GROMACS .gro file of C-alpha atoms in nm:
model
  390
    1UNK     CA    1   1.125  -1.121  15.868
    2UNK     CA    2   0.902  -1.390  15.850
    3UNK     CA    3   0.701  -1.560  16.142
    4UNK     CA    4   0.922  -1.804  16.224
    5UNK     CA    5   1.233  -1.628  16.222
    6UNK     CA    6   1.072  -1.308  16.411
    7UNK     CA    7   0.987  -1.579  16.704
    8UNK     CA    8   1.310  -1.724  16.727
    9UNK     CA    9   1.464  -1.385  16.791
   10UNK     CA   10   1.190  -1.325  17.010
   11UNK     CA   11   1.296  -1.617  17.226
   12UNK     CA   12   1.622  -1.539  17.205
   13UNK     CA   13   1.614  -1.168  17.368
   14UNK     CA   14   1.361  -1.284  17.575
   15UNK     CA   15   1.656  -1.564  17.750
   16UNK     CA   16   1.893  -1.301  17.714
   17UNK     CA   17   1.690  -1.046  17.893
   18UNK     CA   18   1.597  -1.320  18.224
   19UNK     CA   19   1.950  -1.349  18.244
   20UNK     CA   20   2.097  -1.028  18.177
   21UNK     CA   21   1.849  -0.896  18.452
   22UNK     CA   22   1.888  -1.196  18.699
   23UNK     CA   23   2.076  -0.932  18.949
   24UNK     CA   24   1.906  -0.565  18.877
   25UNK     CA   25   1.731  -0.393  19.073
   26UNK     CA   26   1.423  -0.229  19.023
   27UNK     CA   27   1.515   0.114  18.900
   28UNK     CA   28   1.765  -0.060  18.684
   29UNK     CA   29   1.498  -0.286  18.533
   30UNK     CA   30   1.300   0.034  18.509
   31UNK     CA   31   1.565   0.224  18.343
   32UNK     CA   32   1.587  -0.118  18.104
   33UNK     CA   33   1.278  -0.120  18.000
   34UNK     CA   34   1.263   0.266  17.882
   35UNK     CA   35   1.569   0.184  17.666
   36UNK     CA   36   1.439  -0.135  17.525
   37UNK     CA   37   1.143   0.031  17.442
   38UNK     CA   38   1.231   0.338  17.241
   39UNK     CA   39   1.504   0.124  17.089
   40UNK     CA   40   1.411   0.148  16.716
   41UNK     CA   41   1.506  -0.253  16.670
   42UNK     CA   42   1.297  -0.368  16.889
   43UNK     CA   43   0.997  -0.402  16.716
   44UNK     CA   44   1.195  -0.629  16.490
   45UNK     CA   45   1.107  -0.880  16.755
   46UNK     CA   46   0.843  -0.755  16.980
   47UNK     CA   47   0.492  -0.525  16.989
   48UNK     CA   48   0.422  -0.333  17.285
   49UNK     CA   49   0.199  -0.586  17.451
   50UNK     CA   50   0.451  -0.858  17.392
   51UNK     CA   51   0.767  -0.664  17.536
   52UNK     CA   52   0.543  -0.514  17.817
   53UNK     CA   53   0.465  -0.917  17.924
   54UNK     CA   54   0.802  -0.970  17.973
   55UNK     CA   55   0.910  -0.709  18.130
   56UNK     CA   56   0.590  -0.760  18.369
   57UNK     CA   57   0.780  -1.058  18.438
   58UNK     CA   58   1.116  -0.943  18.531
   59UNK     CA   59   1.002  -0.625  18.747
   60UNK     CA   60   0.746  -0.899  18.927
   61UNK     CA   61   1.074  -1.094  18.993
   62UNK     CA   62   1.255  -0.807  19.154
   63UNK     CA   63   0.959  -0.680  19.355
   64UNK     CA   64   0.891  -1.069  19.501
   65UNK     CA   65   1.279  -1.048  19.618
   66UNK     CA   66   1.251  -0.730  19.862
   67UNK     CA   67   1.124  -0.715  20.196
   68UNK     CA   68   0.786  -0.681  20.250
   69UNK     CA   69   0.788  -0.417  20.503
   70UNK     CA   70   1.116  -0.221  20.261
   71UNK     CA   71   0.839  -0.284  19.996
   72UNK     CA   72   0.565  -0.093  20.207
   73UNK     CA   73   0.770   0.192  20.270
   74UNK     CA   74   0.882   0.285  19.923
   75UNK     CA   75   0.463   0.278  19.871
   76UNK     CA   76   0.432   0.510  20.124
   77UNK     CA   77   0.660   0.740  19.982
   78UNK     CA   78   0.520   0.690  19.630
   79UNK     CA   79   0.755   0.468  19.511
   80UNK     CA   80   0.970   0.790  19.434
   81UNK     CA   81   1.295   0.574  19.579
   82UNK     CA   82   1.266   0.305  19.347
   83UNK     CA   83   1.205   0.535  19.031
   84UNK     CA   84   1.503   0.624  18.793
   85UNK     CA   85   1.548   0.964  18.656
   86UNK     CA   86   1.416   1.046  18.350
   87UNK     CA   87   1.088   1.325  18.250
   88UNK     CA   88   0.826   1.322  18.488
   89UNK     CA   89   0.553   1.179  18.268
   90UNK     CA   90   0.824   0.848  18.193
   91UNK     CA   91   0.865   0.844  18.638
   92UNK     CA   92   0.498   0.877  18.674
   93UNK     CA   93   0.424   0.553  18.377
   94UNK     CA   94   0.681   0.369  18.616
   95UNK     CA   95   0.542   0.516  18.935
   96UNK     CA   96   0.202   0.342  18.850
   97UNK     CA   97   0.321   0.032  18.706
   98UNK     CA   98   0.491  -0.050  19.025
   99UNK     CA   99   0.158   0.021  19.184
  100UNK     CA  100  -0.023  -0.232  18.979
  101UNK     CA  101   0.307  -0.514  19.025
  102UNK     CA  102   0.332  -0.473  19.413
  103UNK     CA  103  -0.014  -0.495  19.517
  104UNK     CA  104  -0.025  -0.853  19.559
  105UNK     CA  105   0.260  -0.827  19.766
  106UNK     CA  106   0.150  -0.519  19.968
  107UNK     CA  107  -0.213  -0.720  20.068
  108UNK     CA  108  -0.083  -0.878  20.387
  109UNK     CA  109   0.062  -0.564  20.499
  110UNK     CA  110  -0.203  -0.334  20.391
  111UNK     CA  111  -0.468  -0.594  20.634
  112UNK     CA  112  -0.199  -0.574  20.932
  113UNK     CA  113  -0.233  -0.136  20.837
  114UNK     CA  114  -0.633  -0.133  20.854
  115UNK     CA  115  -0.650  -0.296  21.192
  116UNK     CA  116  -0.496   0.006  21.356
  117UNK     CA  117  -0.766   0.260  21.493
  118UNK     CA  118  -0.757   0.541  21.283
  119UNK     CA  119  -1.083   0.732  21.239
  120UNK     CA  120  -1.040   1.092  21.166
  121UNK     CA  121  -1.350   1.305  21.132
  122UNK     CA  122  -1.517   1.399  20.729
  123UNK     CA  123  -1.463   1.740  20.624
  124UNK     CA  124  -1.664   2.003  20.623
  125UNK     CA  125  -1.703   1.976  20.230
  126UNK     CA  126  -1.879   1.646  20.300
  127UNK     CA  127  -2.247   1.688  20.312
  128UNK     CA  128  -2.428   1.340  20.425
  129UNK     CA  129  -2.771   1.234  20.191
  130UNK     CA  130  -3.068   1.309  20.285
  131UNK     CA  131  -3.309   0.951  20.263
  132UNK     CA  132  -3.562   0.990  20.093
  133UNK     CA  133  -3.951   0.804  20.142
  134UNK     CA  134  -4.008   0.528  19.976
  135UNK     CA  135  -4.136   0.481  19.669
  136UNK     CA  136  -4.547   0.458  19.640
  137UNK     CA  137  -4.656   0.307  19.315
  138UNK     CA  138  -5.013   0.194  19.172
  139UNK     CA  139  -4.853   0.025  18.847
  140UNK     CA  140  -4.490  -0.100  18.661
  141UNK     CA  141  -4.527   0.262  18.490
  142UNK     CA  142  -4.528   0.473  18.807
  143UNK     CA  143  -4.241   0.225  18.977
  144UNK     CA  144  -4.010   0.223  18.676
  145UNK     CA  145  -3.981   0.597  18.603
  146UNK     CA  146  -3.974   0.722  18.999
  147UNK     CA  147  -3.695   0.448  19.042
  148UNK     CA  148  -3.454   0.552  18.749
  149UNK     CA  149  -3.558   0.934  18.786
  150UNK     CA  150  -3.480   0.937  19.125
  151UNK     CA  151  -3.132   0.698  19.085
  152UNK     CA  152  -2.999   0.957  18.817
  153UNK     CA  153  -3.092   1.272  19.037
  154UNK     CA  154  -2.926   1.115  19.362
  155UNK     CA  155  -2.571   1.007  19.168
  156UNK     CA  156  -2.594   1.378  19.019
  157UNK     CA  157  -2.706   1.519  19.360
  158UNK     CA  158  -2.315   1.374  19.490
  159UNK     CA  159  -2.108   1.603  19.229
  160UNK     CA  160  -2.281   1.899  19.302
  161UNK     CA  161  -2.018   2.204  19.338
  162UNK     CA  162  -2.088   2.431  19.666
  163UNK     CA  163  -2.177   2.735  19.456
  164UNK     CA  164  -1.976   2.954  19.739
  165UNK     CA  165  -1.675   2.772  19.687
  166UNK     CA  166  -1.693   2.801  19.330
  167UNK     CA  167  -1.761   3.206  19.308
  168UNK     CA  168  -1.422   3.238  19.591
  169UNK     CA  169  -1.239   3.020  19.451
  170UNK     CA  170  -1.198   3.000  19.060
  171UNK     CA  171  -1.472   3.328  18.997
  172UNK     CA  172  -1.376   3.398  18.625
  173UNK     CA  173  -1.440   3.008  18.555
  174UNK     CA  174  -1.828   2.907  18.453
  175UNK     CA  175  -1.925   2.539  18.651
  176UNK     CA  176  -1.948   2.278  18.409
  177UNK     CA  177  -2.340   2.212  18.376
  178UNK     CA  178  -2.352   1.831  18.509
  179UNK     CA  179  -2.218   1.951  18.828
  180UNK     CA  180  -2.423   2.291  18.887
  181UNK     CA  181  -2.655   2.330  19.176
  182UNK     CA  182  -3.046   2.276  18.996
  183UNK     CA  183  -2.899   2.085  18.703
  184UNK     CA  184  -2.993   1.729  18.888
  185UNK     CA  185  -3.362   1.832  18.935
  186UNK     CA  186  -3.336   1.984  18.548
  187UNK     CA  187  -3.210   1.639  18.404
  188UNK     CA  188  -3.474   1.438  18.613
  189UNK     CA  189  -3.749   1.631  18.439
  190UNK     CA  190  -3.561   1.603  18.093
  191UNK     CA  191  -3.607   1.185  18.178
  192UNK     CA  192  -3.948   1.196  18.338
  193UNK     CA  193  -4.090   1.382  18.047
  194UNK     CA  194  -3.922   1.286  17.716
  195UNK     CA  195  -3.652   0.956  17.824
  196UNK     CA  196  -3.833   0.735  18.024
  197UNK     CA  197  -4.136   0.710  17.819
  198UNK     CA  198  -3.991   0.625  17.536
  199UNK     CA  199  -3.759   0.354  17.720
  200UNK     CA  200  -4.053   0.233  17.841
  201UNK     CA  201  -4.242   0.201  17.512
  202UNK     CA  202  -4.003  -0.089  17.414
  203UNK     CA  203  -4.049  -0.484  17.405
  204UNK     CA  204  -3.746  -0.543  17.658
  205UNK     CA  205  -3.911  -0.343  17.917
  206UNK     CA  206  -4.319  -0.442  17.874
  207UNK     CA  207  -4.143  -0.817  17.855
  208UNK     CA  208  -3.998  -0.686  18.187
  209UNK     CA  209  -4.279  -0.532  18.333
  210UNK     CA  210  -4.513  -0.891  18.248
  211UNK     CA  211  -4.204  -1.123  18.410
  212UNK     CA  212  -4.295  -1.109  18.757
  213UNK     CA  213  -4.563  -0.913  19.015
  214UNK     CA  214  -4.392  -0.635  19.115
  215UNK     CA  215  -4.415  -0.541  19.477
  216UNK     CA  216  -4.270  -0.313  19.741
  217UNK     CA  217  -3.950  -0.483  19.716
  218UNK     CA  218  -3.999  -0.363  19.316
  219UNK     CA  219  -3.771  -0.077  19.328
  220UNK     CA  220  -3.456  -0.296  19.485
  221UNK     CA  221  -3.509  -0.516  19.192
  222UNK     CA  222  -3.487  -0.259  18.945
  223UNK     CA  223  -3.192  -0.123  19.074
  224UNK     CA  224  -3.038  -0.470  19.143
  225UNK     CA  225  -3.075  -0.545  18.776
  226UNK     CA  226  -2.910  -0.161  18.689
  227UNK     CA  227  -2.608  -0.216  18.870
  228UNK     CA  228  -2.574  -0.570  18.778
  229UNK     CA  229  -2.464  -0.472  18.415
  230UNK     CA  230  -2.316  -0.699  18.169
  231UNK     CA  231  -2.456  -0.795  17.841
  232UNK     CA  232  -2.816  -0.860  17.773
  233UNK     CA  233  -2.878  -0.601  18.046
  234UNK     CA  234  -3.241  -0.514  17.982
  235UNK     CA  235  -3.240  -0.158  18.101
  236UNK     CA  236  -2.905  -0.045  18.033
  237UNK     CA  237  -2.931  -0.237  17.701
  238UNK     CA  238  -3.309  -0.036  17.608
  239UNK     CA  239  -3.105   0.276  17.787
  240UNK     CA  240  -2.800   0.259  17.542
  241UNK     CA  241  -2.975   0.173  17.186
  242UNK     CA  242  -3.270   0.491  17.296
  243UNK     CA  243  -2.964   0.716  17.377
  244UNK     CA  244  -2.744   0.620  17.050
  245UNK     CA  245  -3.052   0.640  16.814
  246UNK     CA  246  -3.141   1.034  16.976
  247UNK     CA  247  -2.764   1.133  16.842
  248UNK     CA  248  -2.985   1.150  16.552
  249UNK     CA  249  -3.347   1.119  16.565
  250UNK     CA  250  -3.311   1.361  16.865
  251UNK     CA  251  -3.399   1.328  17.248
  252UNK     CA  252  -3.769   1.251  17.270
  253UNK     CA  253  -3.799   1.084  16.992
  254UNK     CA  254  -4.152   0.925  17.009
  255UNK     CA  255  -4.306   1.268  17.104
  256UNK     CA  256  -4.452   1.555  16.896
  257UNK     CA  257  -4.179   1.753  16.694
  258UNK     CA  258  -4.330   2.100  16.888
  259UNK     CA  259  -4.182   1.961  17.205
  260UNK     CA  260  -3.808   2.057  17.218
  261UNK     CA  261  -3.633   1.827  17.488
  262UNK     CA  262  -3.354   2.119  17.467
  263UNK     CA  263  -3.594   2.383  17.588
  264UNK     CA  264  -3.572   2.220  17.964
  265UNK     CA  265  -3.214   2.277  17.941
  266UNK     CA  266  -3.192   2.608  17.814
  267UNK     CA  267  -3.474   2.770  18.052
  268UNK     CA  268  -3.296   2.618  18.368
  269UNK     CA  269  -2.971   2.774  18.253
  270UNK     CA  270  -3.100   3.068  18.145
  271UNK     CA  271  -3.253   3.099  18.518
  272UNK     CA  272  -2.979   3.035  18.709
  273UNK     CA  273  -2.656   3.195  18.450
  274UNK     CA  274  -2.530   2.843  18.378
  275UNK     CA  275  -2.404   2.691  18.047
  276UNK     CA  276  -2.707   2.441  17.873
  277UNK     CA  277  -2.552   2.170  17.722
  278UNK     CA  278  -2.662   2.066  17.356
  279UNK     CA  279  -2.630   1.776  17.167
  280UNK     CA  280  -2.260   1.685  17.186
  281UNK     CA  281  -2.306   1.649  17.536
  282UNK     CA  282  -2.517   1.370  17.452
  283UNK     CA  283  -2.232   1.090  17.543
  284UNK     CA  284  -2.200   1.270  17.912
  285UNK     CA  285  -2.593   1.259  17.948
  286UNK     CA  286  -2.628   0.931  17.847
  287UNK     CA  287  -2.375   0.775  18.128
  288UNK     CA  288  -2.558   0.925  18.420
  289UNK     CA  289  -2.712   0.633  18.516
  290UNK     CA  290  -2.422   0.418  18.524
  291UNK     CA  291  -2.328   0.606  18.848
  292UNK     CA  292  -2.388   0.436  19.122
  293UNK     CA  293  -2.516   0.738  19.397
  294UNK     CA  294  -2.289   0.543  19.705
  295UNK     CA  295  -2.015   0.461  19.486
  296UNK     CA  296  -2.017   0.878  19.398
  297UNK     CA  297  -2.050   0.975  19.792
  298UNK     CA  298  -1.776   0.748  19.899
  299UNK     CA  299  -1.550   0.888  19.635
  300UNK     CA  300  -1.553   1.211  19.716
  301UNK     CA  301  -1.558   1.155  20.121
  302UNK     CA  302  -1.252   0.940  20.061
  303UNK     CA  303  -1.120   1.295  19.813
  304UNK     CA  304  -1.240   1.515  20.067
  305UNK     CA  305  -1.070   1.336  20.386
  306UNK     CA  306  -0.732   1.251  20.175
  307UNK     CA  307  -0.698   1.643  20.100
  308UNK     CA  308  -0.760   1.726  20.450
  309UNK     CA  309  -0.470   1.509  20.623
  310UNK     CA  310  -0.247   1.585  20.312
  311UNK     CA  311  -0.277   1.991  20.330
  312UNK     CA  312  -0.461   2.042  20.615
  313UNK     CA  313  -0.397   1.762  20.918
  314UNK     CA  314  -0.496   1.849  21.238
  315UNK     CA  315  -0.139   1.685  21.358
  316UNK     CA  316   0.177   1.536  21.247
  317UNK     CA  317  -0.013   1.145  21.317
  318UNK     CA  318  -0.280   1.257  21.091
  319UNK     CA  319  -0.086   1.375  20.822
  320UNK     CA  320  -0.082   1.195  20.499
  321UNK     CA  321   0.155   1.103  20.269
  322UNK     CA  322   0.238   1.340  19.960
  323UNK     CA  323   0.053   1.227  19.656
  324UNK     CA  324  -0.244   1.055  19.852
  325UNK     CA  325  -0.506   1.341  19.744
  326UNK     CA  326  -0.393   1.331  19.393
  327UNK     CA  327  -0.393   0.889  19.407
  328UNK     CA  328  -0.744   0.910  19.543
  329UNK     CA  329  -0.861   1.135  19.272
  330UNK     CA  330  -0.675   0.931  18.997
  331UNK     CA  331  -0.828   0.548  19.136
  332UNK     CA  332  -1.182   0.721  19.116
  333UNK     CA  333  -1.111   0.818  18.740
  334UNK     CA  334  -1.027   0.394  18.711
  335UNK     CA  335  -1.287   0.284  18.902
  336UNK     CA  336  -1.557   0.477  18.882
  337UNK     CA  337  -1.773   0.430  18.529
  338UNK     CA  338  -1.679   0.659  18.260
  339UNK     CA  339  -1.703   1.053  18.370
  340UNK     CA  340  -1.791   0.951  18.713
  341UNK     CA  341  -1.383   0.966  18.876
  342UNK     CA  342  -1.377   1.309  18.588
  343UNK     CA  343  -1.624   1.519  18.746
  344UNK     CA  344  -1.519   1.413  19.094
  345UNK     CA  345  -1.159   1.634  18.994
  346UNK     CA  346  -1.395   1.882  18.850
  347UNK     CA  347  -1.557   1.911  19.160
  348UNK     CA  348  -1.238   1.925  19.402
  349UNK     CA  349  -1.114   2.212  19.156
  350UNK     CA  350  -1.407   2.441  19.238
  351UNK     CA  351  -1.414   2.344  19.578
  352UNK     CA  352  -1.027   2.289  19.695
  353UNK     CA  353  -0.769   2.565  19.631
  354UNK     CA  354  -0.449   2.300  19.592
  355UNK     CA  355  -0.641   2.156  19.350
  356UNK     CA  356  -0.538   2.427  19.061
  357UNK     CA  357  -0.471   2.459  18.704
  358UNK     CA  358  -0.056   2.304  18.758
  359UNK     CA  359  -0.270   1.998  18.938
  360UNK     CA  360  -0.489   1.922  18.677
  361UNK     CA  361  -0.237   1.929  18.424
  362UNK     CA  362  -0.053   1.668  18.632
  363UNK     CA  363  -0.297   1.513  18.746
  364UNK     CA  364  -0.377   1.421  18.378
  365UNK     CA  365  -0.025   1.326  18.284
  366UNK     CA  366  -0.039   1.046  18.574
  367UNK     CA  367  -0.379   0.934  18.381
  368UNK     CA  368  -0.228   0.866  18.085
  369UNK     CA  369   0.080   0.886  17.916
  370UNK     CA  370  -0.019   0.984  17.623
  371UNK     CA  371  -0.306   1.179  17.463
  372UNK     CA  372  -0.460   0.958  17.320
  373UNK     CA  373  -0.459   0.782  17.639
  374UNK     CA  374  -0.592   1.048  17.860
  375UNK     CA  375  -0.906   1.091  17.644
  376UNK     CA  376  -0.974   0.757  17.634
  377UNK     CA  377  -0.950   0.733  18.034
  378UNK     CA  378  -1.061   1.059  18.137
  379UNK     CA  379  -1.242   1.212  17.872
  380UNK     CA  380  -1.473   1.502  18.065
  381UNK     CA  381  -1.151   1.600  18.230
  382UNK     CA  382  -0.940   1.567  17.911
  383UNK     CA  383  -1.200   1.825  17.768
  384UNK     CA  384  -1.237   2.041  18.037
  385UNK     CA  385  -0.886   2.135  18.116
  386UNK     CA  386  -0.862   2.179  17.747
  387UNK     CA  387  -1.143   2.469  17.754
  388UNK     CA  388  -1.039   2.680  18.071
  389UNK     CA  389  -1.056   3.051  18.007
  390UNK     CA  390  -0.651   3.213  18.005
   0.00000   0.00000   0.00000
């Protein structure tokens, strides 16, 4: 079918499809859009992106025709009234496409929700930072490597697992290395003694380092410019092409070939009985310092408390809805830079019994519908559900 041709059909379904639809509702346009989709003809006249646009379109049509407050409640219950029946991994692609269609509609209500005076105490799980002094530097050198040392250390410092937890709870199950107590301190001296320098040996960062006089305020500004991203970046840019070239040149580069980056690794595990990771862990290493240490804390209190009123609330008020703990979990995955929302589930499985082997494994279908998908969303989880013991 040529182009022309293929876009006349295209037009035509499309009409036929805002009218056959004019008076479904929304399971109905759910139930639609399954069908159209796994019919085999369809891609005579439409790809996935293009059928998923109009049928965007149509469910955003239904949704703007129900009550608000109707609206709200079938959000509060998970949307599980407005799903059709079907496998739970088709209900749960629905389940979070109606998330993503209603929000606009649910803002007004969710404001009018947030003014009510609700403020439960944190968990005990949740352990408050410590602040730290400020930095004292004599030179760029000395500022640059205490600011980005100590930035990695605090955003690993927030996934720590309680080590108590882990041995009562899940006992024949070794903690993932990036979240093991000591492994923060372990990585800062892995980037004091063989990263940083080498980062710093490049043009982008002396250029830097000459731009401006670099006060007290110096710190803030360095990790104003981390968090500020985007392209031409010029420490996550220097951080990114030192990281890709040690895949094979090896971490530590610039130093002598006698000093084996791996070695700090292996002695802390060795020490304290915990796995060392090795070079294919090189991906998971190299995204530490996109997360931000708040943006990890606030996670996990918001994890914490939702697990609390869902399981455990101190009274009926305080009770939350079923599916909040796991939705919490699953917007840190989205939100949170890649592995950051990952090794916050990792964490609530060592440290929250609900929070099992059957929860993962859903937890993961809700990700992503597919494989493919999951590992492309949530690949530390993907990897480590994948390599639990039996």
């Amino acid at each position: 079918m040529n182009d022309s041709k293929r876009r006349a059909k295209f037009e035509s379904k499309v009409a036929e499809l805002l009218a056959v639809t004019a008076g479904l509702k929304v399971p109905q346009i759910l139930m639609l859009r399954r069908m159209t989709s796994s019919d085999p003809d369809t891609q005579s006249w439409a790809n996935d992106r293009e059928l998923g646009v109009v049928f965007d379109t149509i469910l955003d049509r239904a949704v703007a025709a129900m009550d608000v407050e109707v609206l709200g409640a079938a959000a509060d219950q998970h949307f599980d009234g407005l799903l059709p029946p079907g496998p739970e991994e088709a209900r749960d692609k629905d389940r979070w496409l109606l998330f993503d269609v209603t929000k606009k509609y649910l803002v007004n209500r969710a404001k009018a929700a947030a003014q009510v005076p609700v403020a439960p105490e944190p968990p005990p799980a949740v352990i408050e930072e410590e602040e730290e002094a400020p930095i004292a530097f004599d030179n760029f050198r000395q500022m640059f490597d205490e600011t980005l040392a100590r930035y990695a250390r605090r955003a690993l410092q927030a996934l720590v697992v309680n080590p108590t937890s882990a041995a009562n709870l899940r006992p024949h199950i070794p903690l993932p290395f990036i979240i093991s107590p000591g492994f923060a301190t372990c990585y800062e001296t892995l980037l004091r003694k063989f990263v940083l320098p080498d980062i710093r040996a490049t043009k982008r960062i002396k250029e830097l380092s000459e731009s401006r006089i670099w006060d007290s305020a110096g710190p803030n500004r360095l990790i104003a410019i981390l968090q500020q991203g985007g392209q031409g970046n010029p420490i996550l840019d220097t951080w990114d092409s030192r990281w890709s070239a040690y895949k094979s040149e090896g971490v530590g580069a610039k130093h002598a070939k006698a000093n084996d980056p791996w070695a700090v690794f292996r002695e802390w595990a060795k020490a304290g009985g915990f796995p060392a990771p090795g070079e294919a862990d090189i991906p998971l290493l190299h995204s530490v310092i996109r997360w931000e240490p708040e943006a990890l804390l606030e996670a996990w209190r918001e994890v914490a408390l939702l697990y609390q009123q869902e399981f455990h609330p101190k009274d009926r008020h305080d009770q939350a809805r079923e599916g909040a703990f796991r939705d919490a979990i699953v917007r840190s995955i989205r939100e949170l830079p890649k592995y950051g929302g990952d090794l916050i589930a990792m964490k609530a499985f060592f440290e929250m019994p609900k929070c099992d082997r059957m929860f993962l494994r859903k937890l993961m279908q809700t990700v992503g519908g597919t494989e493919t998908e999951r590992r492309r969303v949530a690949p530390g989880l993907v990897h480590f559900y994948n390599n639990l013991p039996l």
